[in-house]
CSV table of C-alpha atoms in Angstrom, one decimal:
chain,number,residue,atom,x,y,z
A,928,MET,CA,0.0,0.0,0.0
A,929,ASN,CA,1.3,3.4,-0.9
A,930,SER,CA,2.1,5.7,2.0
A,931,PRO,CA,-0.1,8.8,2.2
A,932,ASP,CA,1.0,12.0,0.6
A,933,LEU,CA,1.7,14.5,3.4
A,934,ARG,CA,0.9,17.5,1.2
A,935,PRO,CA,-2.6,18.3,-0.1
A,936,PRO,CA,-2.7,17.8,-3.9
A,937,ARG,CA,-2.6,21.0,-5.8
A,938,SER,CA,-5.1,19.6,-8.4
A,939,PRO,CA,-7.1,17.0,-6.5
A,940,LEU,CA,-9.6,16.5,-9.3
A,941,ASN,CA,-6.8,15.1,-11.5
A,942,SER,CA,-5.1,13.0,-8.9
A,943,LYS,CA,-3.6,9.9,-10.5
A,944,ARG,CA,-2.8,8.3,-7.2
A,945,ASN,CA,-6.3,8.0,-5.8
A,946,PRO,CA,-8.9,8.3,-8.5
A,947,LEU,CA,-11.6,7.3,-6.1
A,948,GLY,CA,-10.7,10.1,-3.7
A,949,ASP,CA,-8.9,10.7,-0.4
A,950,ILE,CA,-9.7,11.9,3.1
A,951,SER,CA,-7.8,13.8,5.8
A,952,VAL,CA,-6.3,12.0,8.7
A,953,LEU,CA,-8.4,14.4,10.8
A,954,HIS,CA,-11.3,12.0,10.1
A,955,VAL,CA,-9.1,9.0,10.5
A,956,ASN,CA,-8.2,10.1,14.0
A,957,VAL,CA,-11.9,10.4,14.9
A,958,MET,CA,-12.5,6.8,13.7
A,959,LEU,CA,-9.6,5.6,15.8
A,960,ARG,CA,-10.9,7.3,18.9
A,961,ALA,CA,-14.3,5.6,18.3
A,962,ALA,CA,-12.6,2.2,17.8
A,963,GLU,CA,-10.6,2.6,21.0
A,964,ALA,CA,-13.8,3.6,22.9
A,965,GLU,CA,-15.2,0.3,21.6
A,966,GLY,CA,-12.3,-1.6,23.0
A,967,VAL,CA,-10.2,-2.0,19.9
A,968,ASN,CA,-6.4,-2.1,20.1
A,969,VAL,CA,-5.8,0.8,17.8
A,970,GLN,CA,-2.0,0.3,17.9
A,971,ASP,CA,-2.5,-3.0,16.1
A,972,LEU,CA,-4.9,-1.4,13.7
A,973,THR,CA,-2.6,1.5,12.8
A,974,ARG,CA,0.4,-0.9,12.3
A,975,ARG,CA,-1.7,-3.1,10.1
A,976,PHE,CA,-2.7,-0.2,7.9
A,977,GLN,CA,0.8,1.5,8.1
A,978,LEU,CA,-0.4,4.6,9.7
A,979,SER,CA,2.6,6.2,11.4
A,980,GLU,CA,2.5,8.8,14.2
A,981,GLN,CA,4.0,11.3,11.7
A,982,THR,CA,1.1,10.6,9.3
A,983,LEU,CA,-1.6,10.8,12.0
A,984,THR,CA,-0.3,14.1,13.4
A,985,SER,CA,0.2,15.8,10.0
A,986,PRO,CA,-2.6,18.3,9.3
A,987,ALA,CA,-2.1,17.8,5.5
A,988,ALA,CA,-1.9,14.0,5.4
A,989,ARG,CA,-4.6,12.1,3.6
A,990,ILE,CA,-5.3,8.4,2.8
A,991,SER,CA,-7.3,7.0,-0.1
A,992,ILE,CA,-11.0,6.5,0.2
A,993,PRO,CA,-10.7,2.7,-0.3
A,994,ARG,CA,-8.1,2.5,2.4
A,995,PHE,CA,-10.3,4.5,4.8
A,996,MET,CA,-13.2,2.1,4.1
A,997,ARG,CA,-11.1,-0.9,4.7
A,998,LEU,CA,-9.8,0.6,7.9
A,999,GLY,CA,-13.4,1.3,9.1
A,1000,HIS,CA,-14.4,-2.3,8.2
A,1001,ALA,CA,-11.5,-3.7,10.1
A,1002,ALA,CA,-12.4,-1.6,13.1
A,1003,ILE,CA,-16.0,-2.8,13.0
A,1004,GLU,CA,-14.8,-6.4,12.7
A,1005,ALA,CA,-12.5,-5.9,15.7
A,1006,CYS,CA,-15.2,-4.5,18.0
A,1007,GLY,CA,-18.2,-6.2,16.6
A,1008,ASN,CA,-20.3,-3.0,16.6
A,1009,ALA,CA,-21.9,-2.5,13.2
A,1010,GLY,CA,-23.1,0.9,14.4
A,1011,LEU,CA,-19.6,2.2,14.8
A,1012,GLY,CA,-20.4,5.1,12.4
A,1013,LEU,CA,-22.8,6.5,15.0
A,1014,ARG,CA,-20.0,6.3,17.6
A,1015,ILE,CA,-17.7,8.1,15.2
A,1016,GLY,CA,-20.3,10.9,14.8
A,1017,ALA,CA,-20.8,11.1,18.5
A,1018,LEU,CA,-17.1,11.7,19.1
A,1019,SER,CA,-16.7,14.2,16.3
A,1020,ARG,CA,-15.8,17.8,17.3
A,1021,PRO,CA,-15.9,20.9,15.2
A,1022,VAL,CA,-12.1,21.0,15.2
A,1023,ASP,CA,-12.1,17.5,13.6
A,1024,ALA,CA,-13.3,19.2,10.4
A,1025,GLY,CA,-10.2,21.4,10.5
A,1026,ILE,CA,-10.4,25.1,9.8
A,1027,ALA,CA,-13.8,24.7,8.2
A,1028,GLY,CA,-15.1,23.2,11.5
A,1029,LEU,CA,-13.8,26.1,13.5
A,1030,ALA,CA,-15.3,28.5,11.0
A,1031,GLY,CA,-18.6,26.7,11.3
A,1032,GLU,CA,-18.5,26.7,15.1
A,1033,SER,CA,-18.1,30.5,15.1
A,1034,ALA,CA,-21.0,31.2,12.7
A,1035,SER,CA,-23.9,33.2,13.9
A,1036,THR,CA,-26.5,30.4,13.6
A,1037,ALA,CA,-26.4,26.6,13.5
A,1038,GLY,CA,-27.7,26.6,9.9
A,1039,ALA,CA,-24.9,29.0,8.8
A,1040,GLY,CA,-22.4,26.7,10.6
A,1041,LEU,CA,-23.6,23.7,8.7
A,1042,LEU,CA,-23.5,25.5,5.4
A,1043,THR,CA,-19.9,26.5,6.2
A,1044,LEU,CA,-19.0,22.8,6.6
A,1045,ILE,CA,-20.6,21.9,3.3
A,1046,ARG,CA,-19.0,24.8,1.5
A,1047,TYR,CA,-15.5,23.8,2.5
A,1048,SER,CA,-15.9,20.0,2.6
A,1049,LEU,CA,-13.2,19.6,-0.1
A,1050,LEU,CA,-10.6,20.8,2.4
A,1051,THR,CA,-10.8,17.5,4.3
A,1052,SER,CA,-12.3,15.1,1.9
A,1053,ARG,CA,-12.4,14.5,-1.9
A,1054,ASN,CA,-14.6,11.7,-3.4
A,1055,ALA,CA,-15.0,10.9,-7.0
A,1056,ARG,CA,-18.7,10.2,-6.3
A,1057,GLY,CA,-19.6,13.8,-5.5
A,1058,THR,CA,-19.7,16.4,-2.8
A,1059,PRO,CA,-22.2,17.1,0.0
A,1060,THR,CA,-24.9,19.6,-0.8
A,1061,ALA,CA,-27.4,21.8,1.1
A,1062,GLU,CA,-30.9,23.1,0.6
A,1063,PRO,CA,-31.1,26.0,3.1
A,1064,GLU,CA,-34.8,26.7,2.2
A,1065,LYS,CA,-35.6,23.1,3.3
A,1066,ARG,CA,-33.1,23.0,6.1
A,1067,ARG,CA,-31.7,19.9,4.5
A,1068,LEU,CA,-28.2,18.5,4.1
A,1069,GLU,CA,-27.5,15.7,1.7
A,1070,PHE,CA,-24.6,13.3,1.5
A,1071,TYR,CA,-24.1,12.0,-2.0
A,1072,SER,CA,-24.8,8.4,-3.0
A,1073,ILE,CA,-22.0,5.9,-2.6
A,1074,ARG,CA,-23.9,2.9,-4.1
A,1075,PRO,CA,-23.5,0.0,-4.3
A,1076,TYR,CA,-23.7,-0.4,-0.5
A,1077,ASN,CA,-22.0,-3.1,1.5
A,1078,ALA,CA,-20.3,-3.7,4.9
A,1079,PHE,CA,-17.4,-1.6,3.8
A,1080,ASN,CA,-19.3,1.7,3.3
A,1081,TYR,CA,-22.4,1.6,5.5
A,1082,PHE,CA,-20.4,3.3,8.3
A,1083,VAL,CA,-19.4,6.1,6.0
A,1084,VAL,CA,-23.0,7.3,5.6
A,1085,ASP,CA,-23.7,6.7,9.3
A,1086,SER,CA,-20.6,8.7,10.4
A,1087,VAL,CA,-21.3,11.7,8.1
A,1088,LEU,CA,-24.9,12.1,9.1
A,1089,ALA,CA,-24.1,11.5,12.7
A,1090,GLY,CA,-21.2,14.0,12.5
A,1091,TRP,CA,-23.4,16.7,11.2
A,1092,THR,CA,-25.9,15.9,13.9
A,1093,GLN,CA,-23.2,16.1,16.6
A,1094,PHE,CA,-22.1,19.4,15.2
A,1095,LEU,CA,-25.6,20.8,15.8
A,1096,ARG,CA,-25.7,19.4,19.3
A,1097,THR,CA,-22.3,20.8,20.1
A,1098,THR,CA,-22.9,24.3,18.8
A,1099,THR,CA,-26.4,24.7,20.1
A,1100,GLY,CA,-26.3,22.8,23.4
A,1101,GLN,CA,-29.5,21.1,22.3
A,1102,TRP,CA,-30.1,17.3,21.9
A,1103,ASP,CA,-33.2,17.2,19.8
A,1104,VAL,CA,-32.0,18.9,16.7
A,1105,LEU,CA,-33.5,17.0,13.7
A,1106,GLU,CA,-36.9,16.5,12.1
A,1107,ARG,CA,-36.0,13.6,9.9
A,1108,VAL,CA,-33.1,11.4,8.6
A,1109,THR,CA,-33.2,9.4,5.3
A,1110,ILE,CA,-30.6,6.7,4.5
A,1111,GLU,CA,-30.2,5.3,1.0
A,1112,TYR,CA,-29.1,1.8,1.9
A,1113,PRO,CA,-31.7,-0.7,3.1
A,1114,SER,CA,-32.3,-1.4,6.8
A,1115,THR,CA,-29.6,-3.6,8.5
A,1116,GLY,CA,-31.8,-4.4,11.5
A,1117,MET,CA,-30.7,-1.5,13.6
A,1118,ASP,CA,-33.7,0.9,13.0
A,1119,GLU,CA,-34.5,1.4,16.7
A,1120,LEU,CA,-30.8,2.1,17.5
A,1121,PHE,CA,-30.7,4.8,14.8
A,1122,GLU,CA,-34.0,6.4,15.8
A,1123,ALA,CA,-32.8,6.5,19.4
A,1124,TRP,CA,-29.5,8.1,18.4
A,1125,PHE,CA,-30.8,10.7,16.0
A,1126,ARG,CA,-34.0,11.2,18.1
A,1127,CYS,CA,-36.2,11.5,15.1
A,1128,PRO,CA,-37.8,9.2,12.4
A,1129,VAL,CA,-35.1,7.5,10.2
A,1130,GLN,CA,-36.1,6.1,6.8
A,1131,PHE,CA,-33.9,3.4,5.3
A,1132,GLY,CA,-34.0,2.5,1.6
A,1133,ALA,CA,-34.7,6.2,0.9
A,1134,PRO,CA,-33.9,8.0,-2.4
A,1135,ARG,CA,-31.1,10.0,-0.7
A,1136,ASN,CA,-28.8,10.2,2.4
A,1137,SER,CA,-30.0,13.4,4.2
A,1138,LEU,CA,-31.0,15.0,7.4
A,1139,THR,CA,-33.5,17.8,7.9
A,1140,VAL,CA,-32.9,20.2,10.7
A,1141,ARG,CA,-35.6,21.5,13.0
A,1142,GLN,CA,-36.6,25.1,12.1
A,1143,ASP,CA,-35.9,26.4,15.6
A,1144,ILE,CA,-32.4,24.8,15.6
A,1145,TRP,CA,-31.5,26.0,12.1
A,1146,GLY,CA,-31.9,29.6,13.1
A,1147,ARG,CA,-30.6,29.2,16.6
A,1148,GLU,CA,-27.5,31.3,17.6
A,1149,THR,CA,-24.5,29.1,18.2
A,1150,MET,CA,-22.8,29.0,21.6
A,1151,GLN,CA,-19.5,30.0,20.1
A,1152,ALA,CA,-20.8,32.7,17.7
A,1153,GLN,CA,-18.2,35.3,17.0
A,1154,PRO,CA,-18.7,37.3,13.7
A,1155,ALA,CA,-15.2,38.7,13.5
A,1156,MET,CA,-13.6,35.3,14.0
A,1157,HIS,CA,-16.0,33.6,11.6
A,1158,GLU,CA,-15.1,36.1,8.9
A,1159,LYS,CA,-11.4,35.6,9.5
A,1160,LEU,CA,-11.6,31.8,9.5
A,1161,THR,CA,-13.8,31.8,6.3
A,1162,GLN,CA,-11.2,34.0,4.6
A,1163,ILE,CA,-8.5,31.3,5.5
A,1164,CYS,CA,-10.8,28.6,4.1
A,1165,ASP,CA,-11.4,30.5,0.9
A,1166,LYS,CA,-7.6,30.9,0.5
A,1167,GLU,CA,-7.0,27.2,1.1
A,1168,LEU,CA,-9.8,26.3,-1.3
A,1169,GLN,CA,-8.4,28.6,-4.0
A,1170,GLU,CA,-5.0,27.0,-3.5
A,1171,LEU,CA,-6.5,23.5,-4.0
A,1172,GLN,CA,-8.3,24.7,-7.1
A,1173,ARG,CA,-5.4,26.6,-8.6
A,1174,GLY,CA,-4.3,25.1,-11.8
A,1175,TRP,CA,-7.5,23.1,-12.4
A,1176,THR,CA,-7.9,22.8,-16.1
A,1177,THR,CA,-11.1,22.5,-18.1
A,1178,GLY,CA,-10.3,18.8,-18.3
A,1179,ASP,CA,-10.1,18.5,-14.5
A,1180,GLN,CA,-13.5,20.1,-14.2
A,1181,VAL,CA,-15.0,17.7,-16.7
A,1182,ARG,CA,-13.5,14.7,-14.8
A,1183,SER,CA,-15.1,15.9,-11.6
A,1184,LEU,CA,-18.5,16.0,-13.2
A,1185,LEU,CA,-18.3,12.7,-15.1
A,1186,THR,CA,-18.0,10.2,-12.3
A,1187,PRO,CA,-21.3,11.1,-10.4
A,1188,LEU,CA,-23.1,11.1,-13.8
A,1189,PHE,CA,-21.9,7.7,-15.1
A,1190,ARG,CA,-24.2,5.5,-12.9
A,1191,GLY,CA,-26.0,3.5,-15.5
A,1192,GLU,CA,-25.5,5.9,-18.4
A,1193,THR,CA,-23.0,7.7,-20.5
A,1194,PRO,CA,-23.0,11.4,-19.9
A,1195,SER,CA,-23.2,13.6,-23.0
A,1196,LEU,CA,-21.0,16.5,-24.0
A,1197,GLU,CA,-24.1,18.7,-23.9
A,1198,THR,CA,-24.9,17.7,-20.3
A,1199,ILE,CA,-21.3,18.4,-19.1
A,1200,ALA,CA,-21.2,21.7,-21.0
A,1201,SER,CA,-24.5,22.8,-19.4
A,1202,LYS,CA,-23.2,22.0,-15.9
A,1203,LEU,CA,-20.1,24.1,-16.7
A,1204,GLY,CA,-22.2,27.0,-18.0
A,1205,VAL,CA,-20.8,26.9,-21.5
A,1206,THR,CA,-21.9,25.8,-24.9
A,1207,PRO,CA,-20.8,22.4,-26.2
A,1208,TRP,CA,-18.8,24.1,-28.9
A,1209,THR,CA,-17.0,26.2,-26.4
A,1210,LEU,CA,-16.2,23.2,-24.2
A,1211,GLN,CA,-14.8,21.3,-27.2
A,1212,ARG,CA,-12.6,24.3,-28.1
A,1213,GLN,CA,-11.3,24.6,-24.5
A,1214,LEU,CA,-10.5,20.9,-24.3
A,1215,ALA,CA,-8.8,21.0,-27.7
A,1216,ALA,CA,-6.6,23.9,-26.5
A,1217,GLU,CA,-5.5,21.5,-23.7
A,1218,LYS,CA,-4.8,18.8,-26.4
A,1219,THR,CA,-7.5,16.5,-25.3
A,1220,GLY,CA,-11.2,15.8,-26.1
A,1221,PHE,CA,-14.4,14.9,-24.3
A,1222,ARG,CA,-14.4,11.2,-25.5
A,1223,GLU,CA,-10.7,10.9,-24.5
A,1224,LEU,CA,-11.4,12.3,-21.0
A,1225,MET,CA,-14.4,10.0,-20.5
A,1226,ASP,CA,-12.4,7.0,-21.6
A,1227,ASP,CA,-9.4,7.9,-19.4
A,1228,THR,CA,-11.6,8.6,-16.4
A,1229,ARG,CA,-13.4,5.3,-16.8
A,1230,LYS,CA,-10.0,3.5,-17.1
A,1231,GLN,CA,-8.6,5.0,-13.9
A,1232,LEU,CA,-11.8,4.4,-11.9
A,1233,ALA,CA,-12.2,0.8,-13.3
A,1234,ARG,CA,-8.7,-0.1,-12.2
A,1235,ASP,CA,-9.2,1.3,-8.7
A,1236,TYR,CA,-12.6,-0.4,-8.3
A,1237,ILE,CA,-11.0,-3.7,-9.2
A,1238,ARG,CA,-7.8,-3.2,-7.2
A,1239,GLU,CA,-9.2,-1.4,-4.1
A,1240,THR,CA,-12.8,-2.7,-3.6
A,1241,GLU,CA,-14.8,-5.9,-3.6
A,1242,THR,CA,-17.4,-4.4,-5.9
A,1243,SER,CA,-18.9,-6.9,-8.3
A,1244,LEU,CA,-18.3,-6.5,-12.1
A,1245,SER,CA,-21.9,-5.8,-12.7
A,1246,GLU,CA,-21.9,-3.0,-10.2
A,1247,ILE,CA,-18.7,-1.6,-11.6
A,1248,ALA,CA,-20.2,-1.6,-15.0
A,1249,TRP,CA,-23.2,0.3,-13.7
A,1250,LEU,CA,-21.0,2.8,-11.8
A,1251,LEU,CA,-19.0,3.5,-15.0
A,1252,GLY,CA,-22.0,3.9,-17.3
A,1253,PHE,CA,-21.5,0.7,-19.3
A,1254,SER,CA,-24.6,-1.0,-20.7
A,1255,ASN,CA,-23.7,-4.4,-19.3
A,1256,PRO,CA,-20.7,-6.3,-17.7
A,1257,ALA,CA,-19.7,-7.5,-21.1
A,1258,ALA,CA,-19.1,-4.0,-22.3
A,1259,LEU,CA,-16.9,-3.3,-19.2
A,1260,HIS,CA,-15.0,-6.6,-19.9
A,1261,LYS,CA,-14.3,-5.5,-23.4
A,1262,ALA,CA,-13.1,-2.0,-22.5
A,1263,TYR,CA,-11.0,-3.4,-19.6
A,1264,ARG,CA,-9.1,-5.8,-21.9
A,1265,ARG,CA,-8.5,-2.9,-24.3
A,1266,TRP,CA,-7.1,-0.7,-21.4
A,1267,PHE,CA,-5.0,-3.3,-19.6
A,1268,ASP,CA,-4.7,-6.3,-21.9
A,1269,VAL,CA,-6.1,-8.5,-19.1
A,1270,SER,CA,-9.7,-9.3,-18.0
A,1271,PRO,CA,-11.0,-7.5,-14.9
A,1272,GLY,CA,-11.4,-10.8,-13.0
A,1273,GLU,CA,-7.8,-11.8,-13.7
A,1274,HIS,CA,-6.5,-8.4,-12.9
A,1275,ARG,CA,-8.3,-8.5,-9.5
A,1276,LYS,CA,-6.7,-11.9,-8.8
A,1277,GLN,CA,-3.3,-10.4,-9.6
A,1278,PHE,CA,-3.9,-7.5,-7.3
A,1279,ARG,CA,-5.0,-9.8,-4.5
A,1280,GLU,CA,-1.9,-12.0,-4.8
A,1281,SER,CA,0.3,-9.0,-4.9
A,1282,SER,CA,-1.3,-7.5,-1.8
A,1283,ARG,CA,-0.8,-10.7,0.2
A,1284,GLN,CA,2.9,-10.2,-0.2
A,1285,VAL,CA,3.0,-6.7,1.5
A,1286,PRO,CA,1.3,-5.2,4.6
A,1287,VAL,CA,-2.1,-3.5,4.2
């Protein structure tokens, strides 16, 4: 397993190392605290996943999203608590979201604080599947779909929704802060636990992963409200976000939009151009100036993602085909052989054999 990069990537959308995305060790540390609270020997866990003290104490260090999911799954197996994601959320503090968390904590209202977290989420987590979104008029936050769901990623949804909930509880001093929670994956038999933790109705098998905040909580003044500090901290966040985005090309922007749109279909040039606010002809011209094209970018993005899904996850070939917008597994198989001169099944076998020869 590659060691994590201790510097945030200048152009994260075009990262060749982790096409599926990466996450700050700030979040890793919360997971380890939760695992330790559940009785897990976290020293063994960090050794197994080659997480050094230097890595875990570096504010810029990140690990790949697949590695983060395997770490969480290993922690759940070690403690036997399938609801570990809720424990992760419960132990989350605003500071665990970095500068964005501190900026959110000092916002004038709880709603403004949550919107700050969403606005600067890229500073601590980048996922090829998408980014969190907010609908202020509905007081709703949404975590993007990470289908297909399995034991390796249930906890991710749980921890994100629980973390947002804990942020509200911490900043307002109130316990009942939500109206409703919806979770995309089907019930795993812990409905009562989830409703007791969130203290509101929780719907599994829903169209989206979301939480809706109570109206009185959304507009409630935060306990750490400090307008001058909030302004200063958001200025720092803006600067860091601009630094991350500096050098993003048109191709980078296209790649960022493609992955969430693949899911069962092939995105069109017109769709991507519309999302970028330009005409299809203008987008073609901009890509040509970068010596690339839309079809080439789409093929290359699929190639990178396919390799990482095969190497880093247990996702089935039919699910990978759907995630990458292929009409069926046979179409994925054909494309994979063209890219790597080996079938996806055989490539996965090679990766597994190779991984057994080195530590996780």
